[in-house]
Short mmCIF file of C-alpha atoms and ligand atoms in Angstrom, two decimals:
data_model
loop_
_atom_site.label_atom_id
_atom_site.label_comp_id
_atom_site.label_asym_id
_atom_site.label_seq_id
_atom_site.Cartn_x
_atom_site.Cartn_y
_atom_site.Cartn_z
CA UNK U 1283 106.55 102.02 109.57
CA UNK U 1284 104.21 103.30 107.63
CA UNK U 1285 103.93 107.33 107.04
CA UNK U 1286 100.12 107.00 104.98
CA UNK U 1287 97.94 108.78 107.74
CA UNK U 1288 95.38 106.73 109.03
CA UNK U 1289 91.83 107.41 107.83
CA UNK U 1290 90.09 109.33 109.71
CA UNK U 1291 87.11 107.45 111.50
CA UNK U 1292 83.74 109.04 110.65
CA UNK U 1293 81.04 108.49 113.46
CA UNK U 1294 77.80 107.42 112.50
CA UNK U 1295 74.90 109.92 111.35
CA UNK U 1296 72.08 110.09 113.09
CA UNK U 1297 69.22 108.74 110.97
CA UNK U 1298 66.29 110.65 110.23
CA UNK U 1299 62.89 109.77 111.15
CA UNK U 1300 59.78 111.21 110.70
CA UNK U 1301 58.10 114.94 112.13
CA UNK U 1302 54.98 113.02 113.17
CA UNK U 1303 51.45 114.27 112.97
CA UNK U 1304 52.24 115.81 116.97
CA UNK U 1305 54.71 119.02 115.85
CA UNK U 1306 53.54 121.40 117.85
CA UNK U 1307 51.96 124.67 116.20
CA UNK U 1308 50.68 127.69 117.78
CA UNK U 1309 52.51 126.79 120.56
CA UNK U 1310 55.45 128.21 122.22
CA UNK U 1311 58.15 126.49 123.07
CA UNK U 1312 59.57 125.99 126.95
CA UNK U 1313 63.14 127.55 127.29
CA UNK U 1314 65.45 126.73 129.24
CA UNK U 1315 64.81 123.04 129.16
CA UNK U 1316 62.87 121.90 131.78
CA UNK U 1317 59.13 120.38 130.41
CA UNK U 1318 58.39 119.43 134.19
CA UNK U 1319 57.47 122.64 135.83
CA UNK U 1320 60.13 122.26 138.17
CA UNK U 1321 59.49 118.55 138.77
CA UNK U 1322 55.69 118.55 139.35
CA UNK U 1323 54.65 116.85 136.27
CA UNK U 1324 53.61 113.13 136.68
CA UNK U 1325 55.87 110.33 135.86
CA UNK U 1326 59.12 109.29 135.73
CA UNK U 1327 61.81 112.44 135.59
CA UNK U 1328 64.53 112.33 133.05
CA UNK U 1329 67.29 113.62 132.92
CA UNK U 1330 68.53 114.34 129.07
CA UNK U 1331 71.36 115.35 127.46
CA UNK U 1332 73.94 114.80 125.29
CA UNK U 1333 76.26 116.73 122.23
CA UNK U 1334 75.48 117.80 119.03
CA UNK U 1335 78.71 116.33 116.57
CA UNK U 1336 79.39 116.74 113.13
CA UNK U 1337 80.42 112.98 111.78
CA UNK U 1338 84.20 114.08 112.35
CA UNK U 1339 83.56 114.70 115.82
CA UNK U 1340 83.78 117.84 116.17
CA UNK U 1341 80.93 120.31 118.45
CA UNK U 1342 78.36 121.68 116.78
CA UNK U 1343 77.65 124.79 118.79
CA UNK U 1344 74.78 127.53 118.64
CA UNK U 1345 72.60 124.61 116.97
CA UNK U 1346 69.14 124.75 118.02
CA UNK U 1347 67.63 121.40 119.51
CA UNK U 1348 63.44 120.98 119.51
CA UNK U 1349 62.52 118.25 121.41
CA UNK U 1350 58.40 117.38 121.58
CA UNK U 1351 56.71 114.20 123.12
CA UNK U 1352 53.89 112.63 124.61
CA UNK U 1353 53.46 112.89 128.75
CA UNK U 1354 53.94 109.89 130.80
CA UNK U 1355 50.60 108.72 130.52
CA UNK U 1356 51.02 108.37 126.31
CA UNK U 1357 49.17 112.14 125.05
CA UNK U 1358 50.48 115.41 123.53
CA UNK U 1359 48.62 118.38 124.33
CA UNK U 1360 48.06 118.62 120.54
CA UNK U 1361 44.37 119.57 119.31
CA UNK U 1362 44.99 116.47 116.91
CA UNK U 1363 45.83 114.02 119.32
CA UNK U 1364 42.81 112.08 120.17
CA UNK U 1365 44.13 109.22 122.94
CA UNK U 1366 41.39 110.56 125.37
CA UNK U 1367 42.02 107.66 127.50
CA UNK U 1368 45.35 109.38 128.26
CA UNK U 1369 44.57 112.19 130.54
CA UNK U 1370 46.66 115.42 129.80
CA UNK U 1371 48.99 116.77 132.43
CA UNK U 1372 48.88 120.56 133.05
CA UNK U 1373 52.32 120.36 135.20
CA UNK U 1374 53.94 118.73 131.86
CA UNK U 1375 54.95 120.66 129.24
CA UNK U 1376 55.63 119.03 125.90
CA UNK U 1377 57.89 121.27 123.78
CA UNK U 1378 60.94 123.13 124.63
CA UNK U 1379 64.00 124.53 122.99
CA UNK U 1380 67.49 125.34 123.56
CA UNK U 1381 71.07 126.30 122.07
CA UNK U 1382 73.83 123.83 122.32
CA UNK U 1383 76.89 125.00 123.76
CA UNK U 1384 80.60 125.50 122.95
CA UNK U 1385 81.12 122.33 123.29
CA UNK U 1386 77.76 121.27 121.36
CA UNK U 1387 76.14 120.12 124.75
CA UNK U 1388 72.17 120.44 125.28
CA UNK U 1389 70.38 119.47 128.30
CA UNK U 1390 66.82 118.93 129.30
CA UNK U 1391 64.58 117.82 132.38
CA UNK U 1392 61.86 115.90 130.65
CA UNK U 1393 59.74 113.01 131.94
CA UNK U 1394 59.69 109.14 130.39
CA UNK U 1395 57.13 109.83 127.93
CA UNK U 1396 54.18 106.53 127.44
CA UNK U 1397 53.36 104.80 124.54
CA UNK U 1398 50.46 105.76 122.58
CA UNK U 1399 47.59 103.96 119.76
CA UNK U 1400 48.35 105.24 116.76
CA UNK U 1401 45.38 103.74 115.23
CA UNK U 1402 43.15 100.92 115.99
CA UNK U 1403 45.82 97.89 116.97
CA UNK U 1404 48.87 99.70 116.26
CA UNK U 1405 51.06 100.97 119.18
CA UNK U 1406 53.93 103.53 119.06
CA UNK U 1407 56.44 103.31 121.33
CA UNK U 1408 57.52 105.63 123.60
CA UNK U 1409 59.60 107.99 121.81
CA UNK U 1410 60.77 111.60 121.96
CA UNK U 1411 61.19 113.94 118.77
CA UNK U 1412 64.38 115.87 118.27
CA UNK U 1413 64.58 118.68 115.59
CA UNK U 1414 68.02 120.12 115.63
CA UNK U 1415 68.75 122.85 113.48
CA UNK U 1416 72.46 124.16 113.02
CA UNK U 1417 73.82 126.39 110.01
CA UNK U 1418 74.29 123.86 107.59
CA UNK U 1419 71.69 121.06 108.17
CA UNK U 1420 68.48 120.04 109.98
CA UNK U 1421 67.85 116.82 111.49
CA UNK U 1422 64.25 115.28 112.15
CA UNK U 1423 64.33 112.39 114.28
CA UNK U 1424 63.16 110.42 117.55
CA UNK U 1425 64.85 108.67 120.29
CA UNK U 1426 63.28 105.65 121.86
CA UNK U 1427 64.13 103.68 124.46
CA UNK U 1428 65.55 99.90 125.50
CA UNK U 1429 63.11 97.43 126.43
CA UNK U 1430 59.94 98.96 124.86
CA UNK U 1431 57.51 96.15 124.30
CA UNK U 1432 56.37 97.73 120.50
CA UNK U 1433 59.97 98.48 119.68
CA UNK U 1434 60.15 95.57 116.99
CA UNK U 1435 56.57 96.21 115.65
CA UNK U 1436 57.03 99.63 114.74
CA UNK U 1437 57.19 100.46 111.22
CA UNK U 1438 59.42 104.27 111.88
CA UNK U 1439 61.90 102.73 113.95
CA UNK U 1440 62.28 100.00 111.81
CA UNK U 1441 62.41 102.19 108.88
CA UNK U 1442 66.10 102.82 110.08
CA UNK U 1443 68.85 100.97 108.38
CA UNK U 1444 70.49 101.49 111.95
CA UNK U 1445 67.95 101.70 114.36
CA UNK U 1446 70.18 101.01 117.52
CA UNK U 1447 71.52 104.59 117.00
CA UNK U 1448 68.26 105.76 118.29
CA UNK U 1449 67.89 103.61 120.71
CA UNK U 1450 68.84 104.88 124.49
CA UNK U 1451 69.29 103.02 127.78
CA UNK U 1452 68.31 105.85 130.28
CA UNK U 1453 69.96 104.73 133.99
CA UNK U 1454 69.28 105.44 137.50
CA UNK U 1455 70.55 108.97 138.74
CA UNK U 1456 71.33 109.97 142.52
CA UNK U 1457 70.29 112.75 144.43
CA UNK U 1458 68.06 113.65 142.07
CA UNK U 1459 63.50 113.04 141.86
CA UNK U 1460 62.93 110.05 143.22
CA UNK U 1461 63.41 107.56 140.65
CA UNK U 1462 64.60 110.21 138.18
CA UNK U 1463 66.67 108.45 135.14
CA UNK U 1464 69.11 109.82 133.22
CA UNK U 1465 70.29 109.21 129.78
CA UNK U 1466 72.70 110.95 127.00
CA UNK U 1467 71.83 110.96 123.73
CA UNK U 1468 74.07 112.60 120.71
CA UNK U 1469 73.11 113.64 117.51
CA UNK U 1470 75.61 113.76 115.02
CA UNK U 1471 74.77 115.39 112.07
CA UNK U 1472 76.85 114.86 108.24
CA UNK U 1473 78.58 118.59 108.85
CA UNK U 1474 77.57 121.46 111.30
FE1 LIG B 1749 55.24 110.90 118.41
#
């Protein structure tokens, strides 16, 4: 039997990605980390959440989590975002904050944002920006989601040496919206 502790198994770091030409300015953000207006906004309702980790594992509480993203119909309500075709949604709102826990949780009621042209020919896929800020370290990055038909054309996911980390699988929820989803995703950041 060996006494030589094992090595301690780091989890994975988030990878970055980039802020994107949509960070909101001027604008305030929601609190309390529902973007739906109580469910009225159009689309699919998600259900989000998940912990903030430092690579050992360990909470990362009291970090601040930004999350921003395009409506269900594929447009920010960002003066720069010109996908007219995309009607804005006044019930939706497309920026909100909030603290992580004790145990590092977060938790937001969002909707499944749409793709969007980026320019002429190029699609993003749907995706939703996280900015977490705790003492030590800031992360930029996006989640996206399973199935997306412009997943493997796009040139920020595949940026990431290990895109499947931001890559989520939102499921069915019960007694929830009608056809609300849920889905966790963690961000685990090099140290709190
Ligand atoms: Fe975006």
């Amino acid at each position: 039997m060996s006494d030589v502790a094992e090595p301690t198994k780091l989890l994975l770091r988030t990878p970055p990605q980039i802020l994107g030409p949509f960070y909101p300015f001027m604008m305030t953000p929601t609190e309390g980390g529902d973007l739906t207006s109580g469910g009225q906004a159009k689309g699919t309702v998600l259900y989000l959440s998940g912990r903030v980790l430092t690579e050992k594992g360990e909470p990362v509480a009291g970090a601040k989590v930004e999350i921003w993203q395009a409506n269900a119909a594929g447009r920010y309500p960002h003066p720069n975002d010109d996908n007219y075709a995309a009607p804005l949604d006044e019930k939706f709102q497309g920026f909100a904050v909030t603290t992580t826990d004790g145990q590092g949780g977060y938790a937001f009621k969002t909707v499944r944002p749409a793709a969007y042209p980026a320019a002429p020919g190029r699609w993003r896929p749907a995706h939703i920006h996280f900015q977490v800020t705790a003492k030590y370290e800031q992360l930029v990055t996006q989640m996206y989601f399973k199935g997306d038909q412009y997943n493997e054309s796009d040139a920020w996911l595949n940026s990431s040496s290990r895109k499947e980390l931001l890559i989520t699988d939102p499921a069915p929820v019960e007694g929830k919206e009608p056809g609300a989803q849920a889905v966790t995703f963690d961000v685990v950041l090099t140290r709190g």
